[in-house]
mmCIF file of C-alpha atoms in Angstrom:
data_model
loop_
_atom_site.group_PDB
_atom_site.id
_atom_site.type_symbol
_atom_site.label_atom_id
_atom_site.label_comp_id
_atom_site.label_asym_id
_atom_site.label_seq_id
_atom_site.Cartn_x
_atom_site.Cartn_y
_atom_site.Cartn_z
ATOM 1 C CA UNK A 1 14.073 6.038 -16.832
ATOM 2 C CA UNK A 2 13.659 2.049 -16.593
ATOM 3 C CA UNK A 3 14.849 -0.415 -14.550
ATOM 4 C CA UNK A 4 16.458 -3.430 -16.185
ATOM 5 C CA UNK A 5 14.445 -6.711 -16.039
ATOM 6 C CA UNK A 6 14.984 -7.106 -12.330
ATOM 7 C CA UNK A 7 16.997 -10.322 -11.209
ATOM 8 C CA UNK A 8 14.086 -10.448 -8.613
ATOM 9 C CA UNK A 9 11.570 -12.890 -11.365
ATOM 10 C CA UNK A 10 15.227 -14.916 -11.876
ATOM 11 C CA UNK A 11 15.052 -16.036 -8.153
ATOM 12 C CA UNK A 12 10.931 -16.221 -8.646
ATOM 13 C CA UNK A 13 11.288 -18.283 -11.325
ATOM 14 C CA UNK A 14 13.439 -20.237 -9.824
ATOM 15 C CA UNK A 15 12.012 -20.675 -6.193
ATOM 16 C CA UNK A 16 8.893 -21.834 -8.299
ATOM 17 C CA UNK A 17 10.688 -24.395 -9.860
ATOM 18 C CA UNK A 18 12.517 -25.974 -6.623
ATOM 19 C CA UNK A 19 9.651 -25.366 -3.891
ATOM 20 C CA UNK A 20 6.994 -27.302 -5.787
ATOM 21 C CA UNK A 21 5.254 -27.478 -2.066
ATOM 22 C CA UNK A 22 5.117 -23.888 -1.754
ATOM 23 C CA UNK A 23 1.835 -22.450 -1.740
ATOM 24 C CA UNK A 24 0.935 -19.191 -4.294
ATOM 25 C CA UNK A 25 -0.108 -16.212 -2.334
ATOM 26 C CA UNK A 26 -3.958 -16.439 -3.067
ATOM 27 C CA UNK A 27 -3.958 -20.270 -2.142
ATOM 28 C CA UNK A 28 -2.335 -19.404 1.144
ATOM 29 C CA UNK A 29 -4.939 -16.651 1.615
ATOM 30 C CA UNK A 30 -7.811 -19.334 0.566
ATOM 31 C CA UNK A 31 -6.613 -22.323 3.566
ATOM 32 C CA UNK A 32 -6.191 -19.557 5.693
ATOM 33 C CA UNK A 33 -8.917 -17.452 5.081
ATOM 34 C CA UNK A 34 -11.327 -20.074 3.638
ATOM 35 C CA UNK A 35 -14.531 -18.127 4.186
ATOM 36 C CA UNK A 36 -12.768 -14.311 3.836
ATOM 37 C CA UNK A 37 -12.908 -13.120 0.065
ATOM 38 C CA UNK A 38 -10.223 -10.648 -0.965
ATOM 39 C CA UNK A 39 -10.763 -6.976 -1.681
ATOM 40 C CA UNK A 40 -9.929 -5.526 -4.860
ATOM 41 C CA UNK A 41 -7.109 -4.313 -3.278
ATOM 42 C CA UNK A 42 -5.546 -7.351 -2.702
ATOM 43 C CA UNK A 43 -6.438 -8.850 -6.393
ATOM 44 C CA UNK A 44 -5.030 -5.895 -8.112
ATOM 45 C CA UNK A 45 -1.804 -6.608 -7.031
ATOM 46 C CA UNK A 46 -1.814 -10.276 -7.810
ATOM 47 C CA UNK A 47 0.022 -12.213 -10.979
ATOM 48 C CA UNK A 48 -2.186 -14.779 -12.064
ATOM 49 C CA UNK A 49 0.534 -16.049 -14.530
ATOM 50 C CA UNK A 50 3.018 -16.503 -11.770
ATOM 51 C CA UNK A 51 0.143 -19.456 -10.680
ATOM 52 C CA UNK A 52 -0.104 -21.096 -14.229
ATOM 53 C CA UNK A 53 3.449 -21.693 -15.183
ATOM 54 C CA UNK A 54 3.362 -22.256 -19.210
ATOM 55 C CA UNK A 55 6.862 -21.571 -20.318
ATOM 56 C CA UNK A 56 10.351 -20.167 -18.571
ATOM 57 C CA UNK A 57 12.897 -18.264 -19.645
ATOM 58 C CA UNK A 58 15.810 -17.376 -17.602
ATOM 59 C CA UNK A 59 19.303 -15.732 -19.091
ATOM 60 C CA UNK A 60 21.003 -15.446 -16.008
ATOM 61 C CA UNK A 61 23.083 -12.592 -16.183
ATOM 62 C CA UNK A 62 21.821 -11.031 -13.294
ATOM 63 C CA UNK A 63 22.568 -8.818 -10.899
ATOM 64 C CA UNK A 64 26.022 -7.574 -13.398
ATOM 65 C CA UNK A 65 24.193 -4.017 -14.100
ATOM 66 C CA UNK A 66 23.600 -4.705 -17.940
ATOM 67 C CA UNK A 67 20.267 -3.292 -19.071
ATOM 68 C CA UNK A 68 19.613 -7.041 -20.885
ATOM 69 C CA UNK A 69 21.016 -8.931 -18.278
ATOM 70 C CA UNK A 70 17.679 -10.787 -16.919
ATOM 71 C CA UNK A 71 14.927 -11.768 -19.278
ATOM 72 C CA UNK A 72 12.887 -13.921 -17.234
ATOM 73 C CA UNK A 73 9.063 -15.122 -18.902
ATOM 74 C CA UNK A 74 7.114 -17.184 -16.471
ATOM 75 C CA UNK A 75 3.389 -17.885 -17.316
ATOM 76 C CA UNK A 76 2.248 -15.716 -19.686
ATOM 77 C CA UNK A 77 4.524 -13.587 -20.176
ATOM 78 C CA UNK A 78 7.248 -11.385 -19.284
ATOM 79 C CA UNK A 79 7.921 -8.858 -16.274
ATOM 80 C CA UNK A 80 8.847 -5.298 -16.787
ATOM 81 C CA UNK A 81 9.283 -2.655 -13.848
ATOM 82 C CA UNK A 82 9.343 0.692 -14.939
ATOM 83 C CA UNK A 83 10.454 3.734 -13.301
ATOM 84 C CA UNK A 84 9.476 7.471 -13.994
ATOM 85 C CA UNK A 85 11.594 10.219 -13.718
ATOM 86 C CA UNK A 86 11.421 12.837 -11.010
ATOM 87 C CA UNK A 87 9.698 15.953 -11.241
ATOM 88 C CA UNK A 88 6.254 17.501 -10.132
ATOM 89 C CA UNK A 89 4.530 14.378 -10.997
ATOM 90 C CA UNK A 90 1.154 12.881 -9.751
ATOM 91 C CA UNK A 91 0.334 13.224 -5.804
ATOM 92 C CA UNK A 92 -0.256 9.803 -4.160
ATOM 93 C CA UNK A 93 -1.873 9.523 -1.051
ATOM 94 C CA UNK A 94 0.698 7.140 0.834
ATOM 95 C CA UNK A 95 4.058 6.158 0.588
ATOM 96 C CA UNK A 96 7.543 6.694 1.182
ATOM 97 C CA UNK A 97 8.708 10.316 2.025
ATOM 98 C CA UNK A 98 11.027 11.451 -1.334
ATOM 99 C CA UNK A 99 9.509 11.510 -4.513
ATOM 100 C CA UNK A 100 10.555 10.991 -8.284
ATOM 101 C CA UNK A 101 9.477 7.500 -8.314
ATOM 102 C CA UNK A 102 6.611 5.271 -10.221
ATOM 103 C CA UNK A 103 7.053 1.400 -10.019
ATOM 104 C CA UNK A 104 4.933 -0.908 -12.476
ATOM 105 C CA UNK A 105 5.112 -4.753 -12.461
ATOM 106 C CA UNK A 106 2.984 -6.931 -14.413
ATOM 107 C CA UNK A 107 0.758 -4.160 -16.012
ATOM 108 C CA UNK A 108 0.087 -2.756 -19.225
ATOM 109 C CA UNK A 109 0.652 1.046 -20.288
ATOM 110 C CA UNK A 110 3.517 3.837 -18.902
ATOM 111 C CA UNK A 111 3.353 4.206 -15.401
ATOM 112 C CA UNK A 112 2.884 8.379 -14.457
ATOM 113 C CA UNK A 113 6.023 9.441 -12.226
ATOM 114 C CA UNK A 114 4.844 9.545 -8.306
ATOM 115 C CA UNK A 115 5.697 12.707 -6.107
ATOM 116 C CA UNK A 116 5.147 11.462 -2.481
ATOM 117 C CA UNK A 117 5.708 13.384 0.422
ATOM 118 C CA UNK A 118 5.494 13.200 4.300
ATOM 119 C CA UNK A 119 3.131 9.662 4.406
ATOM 120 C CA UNK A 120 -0.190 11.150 6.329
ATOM 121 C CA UNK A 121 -0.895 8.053 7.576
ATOM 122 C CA UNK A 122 2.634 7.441 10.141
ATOM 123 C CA UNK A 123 1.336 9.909 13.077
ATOM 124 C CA UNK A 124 5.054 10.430 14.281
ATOM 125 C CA UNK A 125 5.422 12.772 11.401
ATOM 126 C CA UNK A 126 4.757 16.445 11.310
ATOM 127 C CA UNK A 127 3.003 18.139 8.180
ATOM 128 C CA UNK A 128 5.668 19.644 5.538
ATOM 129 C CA UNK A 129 4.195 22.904 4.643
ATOM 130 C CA UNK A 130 3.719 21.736 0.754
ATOM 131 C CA UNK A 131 1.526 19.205 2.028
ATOM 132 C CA UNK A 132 -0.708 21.432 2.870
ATOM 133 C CA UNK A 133 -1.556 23.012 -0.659
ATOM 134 C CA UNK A 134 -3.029 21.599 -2.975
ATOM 135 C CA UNK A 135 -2.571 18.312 -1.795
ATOM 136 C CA UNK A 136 -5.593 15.724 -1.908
ATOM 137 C CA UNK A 137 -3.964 13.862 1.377
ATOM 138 C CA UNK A 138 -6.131 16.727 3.177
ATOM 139 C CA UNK A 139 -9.589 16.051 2.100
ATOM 140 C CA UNK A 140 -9.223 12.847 3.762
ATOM 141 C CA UNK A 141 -9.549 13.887 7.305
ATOM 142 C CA UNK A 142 -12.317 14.658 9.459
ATOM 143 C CA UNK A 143 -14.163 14.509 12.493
ATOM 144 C CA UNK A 144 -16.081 11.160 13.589
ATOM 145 C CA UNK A 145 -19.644 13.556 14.591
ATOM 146 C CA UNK A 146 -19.306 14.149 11.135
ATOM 147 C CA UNK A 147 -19.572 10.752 9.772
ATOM 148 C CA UNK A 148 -23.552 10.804 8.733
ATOM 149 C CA UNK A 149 -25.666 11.018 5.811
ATOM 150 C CA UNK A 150 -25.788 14.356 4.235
ATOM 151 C CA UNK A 151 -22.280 15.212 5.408
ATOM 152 C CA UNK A 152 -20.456 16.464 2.242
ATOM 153 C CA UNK A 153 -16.823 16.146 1.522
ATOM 154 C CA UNK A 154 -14.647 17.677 -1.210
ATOM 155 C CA UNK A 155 -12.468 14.328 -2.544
ATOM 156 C CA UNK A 156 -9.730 13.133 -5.003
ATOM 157 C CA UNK A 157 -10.324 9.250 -4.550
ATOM 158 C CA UNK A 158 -7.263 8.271 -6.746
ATOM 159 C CA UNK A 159 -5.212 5.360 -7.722
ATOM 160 C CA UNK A 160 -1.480 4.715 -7.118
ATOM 161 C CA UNK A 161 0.628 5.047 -9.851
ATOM 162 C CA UNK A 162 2.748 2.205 -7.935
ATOM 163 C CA UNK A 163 1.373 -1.094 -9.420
ATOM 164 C CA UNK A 164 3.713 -3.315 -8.112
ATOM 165 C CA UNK A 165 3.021 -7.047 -7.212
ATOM 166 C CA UNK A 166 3.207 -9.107 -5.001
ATOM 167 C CA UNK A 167 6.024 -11.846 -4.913
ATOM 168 C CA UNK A 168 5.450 -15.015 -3.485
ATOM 169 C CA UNK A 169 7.012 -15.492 0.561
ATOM 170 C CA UNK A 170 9.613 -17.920 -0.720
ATOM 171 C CA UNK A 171 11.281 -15.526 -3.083
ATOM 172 C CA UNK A 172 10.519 -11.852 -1.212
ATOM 173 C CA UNK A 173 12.456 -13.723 1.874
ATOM 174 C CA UNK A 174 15.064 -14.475 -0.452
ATOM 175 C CA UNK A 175 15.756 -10.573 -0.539
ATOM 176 C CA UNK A 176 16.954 -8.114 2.478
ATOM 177 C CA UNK A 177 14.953 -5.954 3.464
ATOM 178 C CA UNK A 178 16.780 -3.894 6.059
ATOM 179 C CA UNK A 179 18.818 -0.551 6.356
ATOM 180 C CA UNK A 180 21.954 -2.120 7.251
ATOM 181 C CA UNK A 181 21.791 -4.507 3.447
ATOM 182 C CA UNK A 182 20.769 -1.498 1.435
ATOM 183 C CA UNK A 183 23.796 -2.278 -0.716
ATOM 184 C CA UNK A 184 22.711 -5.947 -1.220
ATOM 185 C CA UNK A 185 19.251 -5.189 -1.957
ATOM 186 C CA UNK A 186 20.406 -2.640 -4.749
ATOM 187 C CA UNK A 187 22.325 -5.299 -6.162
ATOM 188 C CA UNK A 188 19.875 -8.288 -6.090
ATOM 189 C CA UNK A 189 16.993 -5.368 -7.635
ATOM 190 C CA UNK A 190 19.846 -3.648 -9.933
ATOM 191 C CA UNK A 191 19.162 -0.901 -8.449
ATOM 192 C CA UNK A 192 21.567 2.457 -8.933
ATOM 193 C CA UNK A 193 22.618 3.446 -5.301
ATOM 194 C CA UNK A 194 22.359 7.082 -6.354
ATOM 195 C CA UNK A 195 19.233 7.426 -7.948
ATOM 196 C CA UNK A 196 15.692 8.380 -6.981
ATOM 197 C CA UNK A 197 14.400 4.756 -6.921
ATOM 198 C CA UNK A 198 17.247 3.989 -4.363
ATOM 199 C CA UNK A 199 16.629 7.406 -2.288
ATOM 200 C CA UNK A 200 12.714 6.026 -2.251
ATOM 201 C CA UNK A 201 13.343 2.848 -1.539
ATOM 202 C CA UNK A 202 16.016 3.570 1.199
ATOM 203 C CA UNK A 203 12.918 5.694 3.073
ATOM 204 C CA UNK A 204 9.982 3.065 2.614
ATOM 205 C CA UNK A 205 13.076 0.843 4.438
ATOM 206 C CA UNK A 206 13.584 3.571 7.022
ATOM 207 C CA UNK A 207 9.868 4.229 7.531
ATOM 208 C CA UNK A 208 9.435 0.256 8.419
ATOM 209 C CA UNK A 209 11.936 0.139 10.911
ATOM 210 C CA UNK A 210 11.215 3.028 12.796
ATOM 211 C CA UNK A 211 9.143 2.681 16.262
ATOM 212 C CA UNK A 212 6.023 2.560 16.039
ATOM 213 C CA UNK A 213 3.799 5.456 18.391
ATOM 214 C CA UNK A 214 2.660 3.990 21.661
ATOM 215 C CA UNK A 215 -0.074 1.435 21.826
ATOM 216 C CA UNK A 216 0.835 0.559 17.802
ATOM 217 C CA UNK A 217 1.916 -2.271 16.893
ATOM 218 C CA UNK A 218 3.722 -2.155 13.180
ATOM 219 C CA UNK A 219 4.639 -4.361 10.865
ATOM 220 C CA UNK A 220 5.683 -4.572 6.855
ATOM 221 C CA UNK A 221 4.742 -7.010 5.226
ATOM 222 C CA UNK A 222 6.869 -7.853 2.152
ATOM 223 C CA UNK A 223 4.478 -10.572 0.919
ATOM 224 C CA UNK A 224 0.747 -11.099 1.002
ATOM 225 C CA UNK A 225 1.504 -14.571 3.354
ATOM 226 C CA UNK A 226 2.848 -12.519 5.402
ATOM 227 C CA UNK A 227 0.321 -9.659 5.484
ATOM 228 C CA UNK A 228 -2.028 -12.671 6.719
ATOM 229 C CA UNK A 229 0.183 -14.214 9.119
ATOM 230 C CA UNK A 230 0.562 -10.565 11.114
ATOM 231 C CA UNK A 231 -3.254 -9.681 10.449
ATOM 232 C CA UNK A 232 -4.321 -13.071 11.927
ATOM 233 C CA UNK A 233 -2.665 -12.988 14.622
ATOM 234 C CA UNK A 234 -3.609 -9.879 15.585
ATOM 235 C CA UNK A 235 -7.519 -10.481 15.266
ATOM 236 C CA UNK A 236 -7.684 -14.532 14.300
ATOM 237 C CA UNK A 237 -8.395 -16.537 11.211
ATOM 238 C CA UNK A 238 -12.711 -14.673 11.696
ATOM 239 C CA UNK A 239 -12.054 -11.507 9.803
ATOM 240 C CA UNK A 240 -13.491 -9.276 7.126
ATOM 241 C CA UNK A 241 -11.097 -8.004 4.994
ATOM 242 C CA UNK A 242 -12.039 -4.167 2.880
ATOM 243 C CA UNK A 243 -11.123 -1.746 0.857
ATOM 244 C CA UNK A 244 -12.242 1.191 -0.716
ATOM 245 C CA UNK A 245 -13.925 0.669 -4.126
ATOM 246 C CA UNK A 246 -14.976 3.734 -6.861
ATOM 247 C CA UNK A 247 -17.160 3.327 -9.736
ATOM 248 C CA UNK A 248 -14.640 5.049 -12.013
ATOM 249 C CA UNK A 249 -11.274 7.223 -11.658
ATOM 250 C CA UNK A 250 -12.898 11.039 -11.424
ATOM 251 C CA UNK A 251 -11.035 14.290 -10.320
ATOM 252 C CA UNK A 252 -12.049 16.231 -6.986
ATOM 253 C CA UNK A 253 -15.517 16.110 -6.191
ATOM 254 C CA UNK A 254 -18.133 17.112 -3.909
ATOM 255 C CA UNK A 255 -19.379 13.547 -1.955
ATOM 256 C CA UNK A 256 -22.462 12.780 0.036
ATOM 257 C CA UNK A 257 -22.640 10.506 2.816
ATOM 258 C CA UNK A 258 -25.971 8.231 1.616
ATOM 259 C CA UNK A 259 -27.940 5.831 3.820
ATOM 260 C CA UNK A 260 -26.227 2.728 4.842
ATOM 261 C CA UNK A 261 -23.005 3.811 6.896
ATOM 262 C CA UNK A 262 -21.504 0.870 9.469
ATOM 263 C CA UNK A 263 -19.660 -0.130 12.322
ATOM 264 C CA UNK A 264 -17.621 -3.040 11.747
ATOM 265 C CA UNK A 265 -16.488 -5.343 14.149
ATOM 266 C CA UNK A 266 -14.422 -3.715 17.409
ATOM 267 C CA UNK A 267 -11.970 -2.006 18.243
ATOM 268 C CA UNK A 268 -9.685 -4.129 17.186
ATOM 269 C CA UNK A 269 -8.115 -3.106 13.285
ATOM 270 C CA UNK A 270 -5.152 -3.966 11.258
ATOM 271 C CA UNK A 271 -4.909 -1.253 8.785
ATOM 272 C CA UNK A 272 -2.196 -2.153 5.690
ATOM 273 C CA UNK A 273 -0.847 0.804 3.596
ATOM 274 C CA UNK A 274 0.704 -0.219 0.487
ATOM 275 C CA UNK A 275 3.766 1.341 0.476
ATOM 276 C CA UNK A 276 6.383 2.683 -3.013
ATOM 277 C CA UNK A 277 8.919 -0.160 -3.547
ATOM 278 C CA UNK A 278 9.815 -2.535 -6.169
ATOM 279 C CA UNK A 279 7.325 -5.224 -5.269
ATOM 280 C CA UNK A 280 4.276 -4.991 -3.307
ATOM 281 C CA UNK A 281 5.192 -4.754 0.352
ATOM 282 C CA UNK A 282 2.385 -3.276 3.010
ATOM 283 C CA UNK A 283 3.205 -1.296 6.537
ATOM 284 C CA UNK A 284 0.806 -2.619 8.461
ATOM 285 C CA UNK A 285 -0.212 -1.790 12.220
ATOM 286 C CA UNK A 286 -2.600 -2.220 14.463
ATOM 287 C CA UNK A 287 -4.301 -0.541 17.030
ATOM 288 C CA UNK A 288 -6.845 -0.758 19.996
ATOM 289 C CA UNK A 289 -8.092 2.664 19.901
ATOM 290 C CA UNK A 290 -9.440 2.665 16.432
ATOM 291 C CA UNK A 291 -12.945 1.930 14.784
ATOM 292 C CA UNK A 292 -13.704 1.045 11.292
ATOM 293 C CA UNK A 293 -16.597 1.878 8.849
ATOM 294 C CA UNK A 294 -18.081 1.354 5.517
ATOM 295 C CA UNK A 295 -19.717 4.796 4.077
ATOM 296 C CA UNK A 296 -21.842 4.857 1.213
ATOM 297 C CA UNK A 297 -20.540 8.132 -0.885
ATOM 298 C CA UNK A 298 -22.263 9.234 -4.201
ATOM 299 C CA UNK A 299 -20.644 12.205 -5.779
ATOM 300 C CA UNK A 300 -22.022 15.374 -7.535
ATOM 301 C CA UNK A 301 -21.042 13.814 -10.897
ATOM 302 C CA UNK A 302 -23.166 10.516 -9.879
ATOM 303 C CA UNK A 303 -19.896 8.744 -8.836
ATOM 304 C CA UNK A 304 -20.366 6.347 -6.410
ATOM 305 C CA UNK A 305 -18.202 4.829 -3.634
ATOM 306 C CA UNK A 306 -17.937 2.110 -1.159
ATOM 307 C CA UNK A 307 -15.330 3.665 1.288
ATOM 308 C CA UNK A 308 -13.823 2.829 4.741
ATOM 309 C CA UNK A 309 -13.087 4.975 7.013
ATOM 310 C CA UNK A 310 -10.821 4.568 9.928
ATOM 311 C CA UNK A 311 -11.009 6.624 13.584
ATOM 312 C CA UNK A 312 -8.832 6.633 15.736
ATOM 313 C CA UNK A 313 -10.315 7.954 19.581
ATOM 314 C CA UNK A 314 -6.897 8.793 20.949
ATOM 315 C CA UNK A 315 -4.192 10.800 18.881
ATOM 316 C CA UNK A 316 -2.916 11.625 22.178
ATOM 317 C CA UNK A 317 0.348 9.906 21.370
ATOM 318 C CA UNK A 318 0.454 11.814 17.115
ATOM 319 C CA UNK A 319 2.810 14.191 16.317
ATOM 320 C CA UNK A 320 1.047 17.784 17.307
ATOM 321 C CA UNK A 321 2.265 18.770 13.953
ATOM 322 C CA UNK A 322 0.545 15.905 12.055
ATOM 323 C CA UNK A 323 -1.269 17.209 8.921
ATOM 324 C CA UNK A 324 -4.666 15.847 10.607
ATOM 325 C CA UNK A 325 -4.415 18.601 13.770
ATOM 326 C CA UNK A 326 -3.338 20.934 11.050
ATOM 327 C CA UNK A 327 -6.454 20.445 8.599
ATOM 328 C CA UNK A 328 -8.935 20.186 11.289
ATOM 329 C CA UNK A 329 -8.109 22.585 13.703
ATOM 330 C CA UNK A 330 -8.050 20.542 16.890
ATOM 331 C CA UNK A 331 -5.307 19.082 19.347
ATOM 332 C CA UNK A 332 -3.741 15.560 19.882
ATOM 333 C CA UNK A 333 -6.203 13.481 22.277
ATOM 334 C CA UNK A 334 -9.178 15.768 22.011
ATOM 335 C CA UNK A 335 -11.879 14.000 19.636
ATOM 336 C CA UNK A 336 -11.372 11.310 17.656
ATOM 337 C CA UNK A 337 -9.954 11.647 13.850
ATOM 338 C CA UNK A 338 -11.047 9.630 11.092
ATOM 339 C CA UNK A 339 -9.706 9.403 7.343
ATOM 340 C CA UNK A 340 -10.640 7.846 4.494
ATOM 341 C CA UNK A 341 -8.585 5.265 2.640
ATOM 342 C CA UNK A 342 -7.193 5.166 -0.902
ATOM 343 C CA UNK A 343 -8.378 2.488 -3.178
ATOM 344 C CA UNK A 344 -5.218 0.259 -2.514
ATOM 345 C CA UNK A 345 -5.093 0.572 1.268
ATOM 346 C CA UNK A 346 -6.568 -3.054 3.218
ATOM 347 C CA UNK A 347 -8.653 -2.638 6.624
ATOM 348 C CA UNK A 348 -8.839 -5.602 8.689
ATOM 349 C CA UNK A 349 -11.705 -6.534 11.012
ATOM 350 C CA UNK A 350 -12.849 -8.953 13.090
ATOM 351 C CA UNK A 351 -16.328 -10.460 11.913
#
């Protein structure tokens, strides 16, 4: 199944052309961030063509339900958001409970259809009992006494099949993002209220606006502007921004912690979770009780990996039936729990 050309790059196109002051989303980051490169995670899910405008084509016929009713090309080219059908699908490590769903914006080949279930890394959720078999969501967590050279882990570092971009603040403002304008937003997107992209979209919505557990403060971002707004004012313009990084795509593997594993910074860590929607849009939160680290991983196959790893010294506040207390056997507010982070997951840090 596809989605028609989404009105969405109408009302980009547009905002482009009537906000000339506007900044793109990487020269925001850059005179906010001046001396902070981005991780690969960020770049991935940027549209360079949406910063070189060549040519623009708009047949406004949006938002009337007709398959050809937007063509918008800005830059480079074209647009095209594609969306798999449901079915068993390929495991993702985060996202939006539901399944059935793979968005693609701005990339070349088919997207693979996304099965997601309960998101392992909200801790007011329990473990579903699929989630734990055969799911690569549990290789992820372990101890902190654990995190040392020689240490070996079994792990699936995969990509998302969710390669949606990032829009630009002025036009992802332009579009609801709320449980009570579910209708609007399937309109604006052209979305059909009874199919799997709505159901999916309707719970990354749901997920956003629920409380967050005590001592976290949440927040999703539907724009990387904003993503650095909330980040920066949690921790200030002197951060380090990271992300996972793997030499190549490889199935489930035996890793070895190697030489080289660090703190960084505090205590003090945004963590951003890119989340399944239409366009990129990140839950971010942030905690006090949490420490971040870079670990050096080379796999049996000779893979190697830069990865962060978050832990988090009091769970005290998780779900008891989280799929963390599950895998590893222990109880909320005992030791601390770490997990590593998928490729397109952003850990912020003060310097």
């Amino acid at each position: 199944m596809e989605y028609p050309l989404l009105p969405i790059f109408a009302l980009l196109n547009l905002a482009m052309v009537a906000t000339h002051a506007a900044l793109p989303p990487e020269i925001y980051w850059k005179s906010v961030l001046p001396n902070t490169p981005m991780p690969k995670a960020i770049t991935d899910f940027l549209r360079s063509d949406w910063v070189e405008e060549k040519s623009t084509t708009v047949n406004d016929d949006a938002g009337k339900g007709n398959p050809g009713g937007t063509t918008v090309n800005v830059g480079k080219g074209g647009v095209n958001v594609n969306t798999g059908k449901g079915g068993s699908g390929t495991n993702v490590i985060v996202g939006g409970k539901g399944g059935g769903v793979s968005v693609h914006a701005g990339h070349k080949g088919k997207p693979k259809p996304v099965k997601v279930d309960v998101p392992p890394f909200l801790y007011s959720y329990a473990a579903t009992k699929t989630q734990l078999h055969d799911n690569p969501n549990v290789a992820l967590f372990f101890l902190e006494k654990d995190l040392h050279p020689g240490t070996k882990f079994d792990l699936h570092f995969t990509k998302t099949s969710n390669q949606a971009t990032f829009l630009p603040r002025q036009v992802s403002d332009s579009i609801p993002f709320s449980s009570n304008k579910v209708e609007d937003i399937f309109n604006k997107l052209s979305v059909k209220p009874d199919s799997e992209e709505a159901k999916t979209m309707k719970n990354t919505i749901n997920e956003c606006e629920e409380n967050g557990i005590k001592g976290e403060e949440k927040y999703c971002a539907t724009s990387l502007e904003s993503m650095v707004d909330f980040s920066t004012s949690k921790l200030g313009n002197n951060v380090e921004v990271v992300s996972t990084e793997v030499d190549k795509e490889t199935g489930l593997q035996k890793y070895a912690v190697t030489q080289g594993v660090k703190k960084f910074g505090g205590d003090k860590v945004v963590v951003c979770h890119k989340q399944n929607y239409p366009y990129a849009v990140f839950y971010c939160h942030k905690t006090v009780t949490t420490r971040a680290y870079s670990v050096p991983l080379e796999g049996a196959e000779g893979i190697r990996v830069k990865a962060v790893a978050v832990c988090h010294t009091d769970t005290s506040e998780w779900n008891p039936k989280h799929l963390a207390f599950q895998v590893l056997k222990v109880k909320p507010g005992t030791v601390p729990v770490c997990h590593f982070l998928p490729e397109d997951h952003v850990v912020w840090v003060p310097k």
